[in-house]
Amino acid sequence: MRLDGHVFYDCATAPSPRRSRIFIAEKGIEVETVQVDLKNGEHLQPPYRKLNPRCTVPALKLPDGTVLGDTSSIARYLEEVCPEPPLMGRTPVEKALVAEWNARAEMEGLWAAADALRNSSPALKGRALPGPEGYEQIPALAERGLKRMAVFMSVLDTRLQDVPWLAGDAFSNADITAFIFVEFAAWVKIRPESDMSALREWHQAIRARPSASA
């Protein structure tokens, strides 16, 4: 499916846009893509700041000029305009579980990973939070982030001992978000323990999907 008149603002090296790229690939969607150079601060310059005042990627510009500047809003929109294959659940229970595990993967996983990286990397000094404002690093948040990441790895493994995918029997947006967390966690050397066989098998199953290379 080709989304004419839409523009996807991406950064090939950042984890958040990859969430959307995998979602787009799973849907079989083609969309015009523009790369935003985060390394050189393009997201903080007036042209992109005008497009997306949050100064973050990804963003999706719609034909009517509306700009969606969050992975969750982009996923919700794409699910509505391209409902097959469903990635946000079919039944009321499945939809609720996708929403729950997606939120947990964000709050307990990705946010913890961001704390660990952004509060410790010399390259992000003065940029401890994404967005237009600069914030100083807090080393204690990096330490806490590492601990939270290890705990959430265990949470995922426990859940995946009972179900093939986080929301049940079907691959969903929740799996995409949690997959990005596991991939992102490796940046700060947090990986599934050797005895977390359910999590490791799930991770490898997603890495084998064509969308994972998006």
Short mmCIF file of N, CA, C and O in Angstrom, two decimals, residues 27 41 55 93 104 107 124 169 171 195 208:
data_model
loop_
_atom_site.label_atom_id
_atom_site.label_comp_id
_atom_site.label_asym_id
_atom_site.label_seq_id
_atom_site.Cartn_x
_atom_site.Cartn_y
_atom_site.Cartn_z
N LYS A 27 3.14 -3.72 7.90
CA LYS A 27 1.90 -3.37 7.19
C LYS A 27 2.05 -3.43 5.67
O LYS A 27 1.06 -3.38 4.95
N GLY A 41 22.47 17.72 14.89
CA GLY A 41 21.49 18.64 15.45
C GLY A 41 20.45 19.19 14.51
O GLY A 41 19.82 20.22 14.80
N CYS A 55 10.83 18.47 18.47
CA CYS A 55 12.22 18.26 18.02
C CYS A 55 12.64 16.80 18.18
O CYS A 55 13.79 16.50 18.54
N VAL A 93 -10.18 -7.95 24.29
CA VAL A 93 -9.14 -8.38 25.23
C VAL A 93 -7.76 -8.24 24.60
O VAL A 93 -6.81 -7.74 25.24
N ARG A 104 3.96 -0.93 28.99
CA ARG A 104 4.99 -1.45 29.90
C ARG A 104 6.36 -1.47 29.21
O ARG A 104 7.38 -1.15 29.83
N MET A 107 7.49 2.24 29.30
CA MET A 107 7.81 2.82 30.61
C MET A 107 8.88 2.03 31.37
O MET A 107 9.80 2.62 31.95
N LEU A 124 26.08 13.04 24.97
CA LEU A 124 24.77 13.59 25.28
C LEU A 124 24.81 14.53 26.48
O LEU A 124 23.78 14.81 27.09
N ASP A 169 -1.50 -14.75 21.16
CA ASP A 169 -1.15 -15.63 20.04
C ASP A 169 -0.67 -14.90 18.80
O ASP A 169 -0.19 -15.54 17.86
N PHE A 171 1.54 -11.68 16.82
CA PHE A 171 2.56 -10.64 16.84
C PHE A 171 1.87 -9.29 16.80
O PHE A 171 0.91 -9.09 16.06
N ASP A 195 19.85 -17.97 30.91
CA ASP A 195 18.74 -18.86 31.28
C ASP A 195 17.37 -18.31 30.87
O ASP A 195 16.35 -18.93 31.13
N ALA A 208 14.30 -12.63 12.84
CA ALA A 208 14.18 -13.38 11.59
C ALA A 208 13.09 -12.82 10.68
O ALA A 208 13.04 -13.19 9.50
#
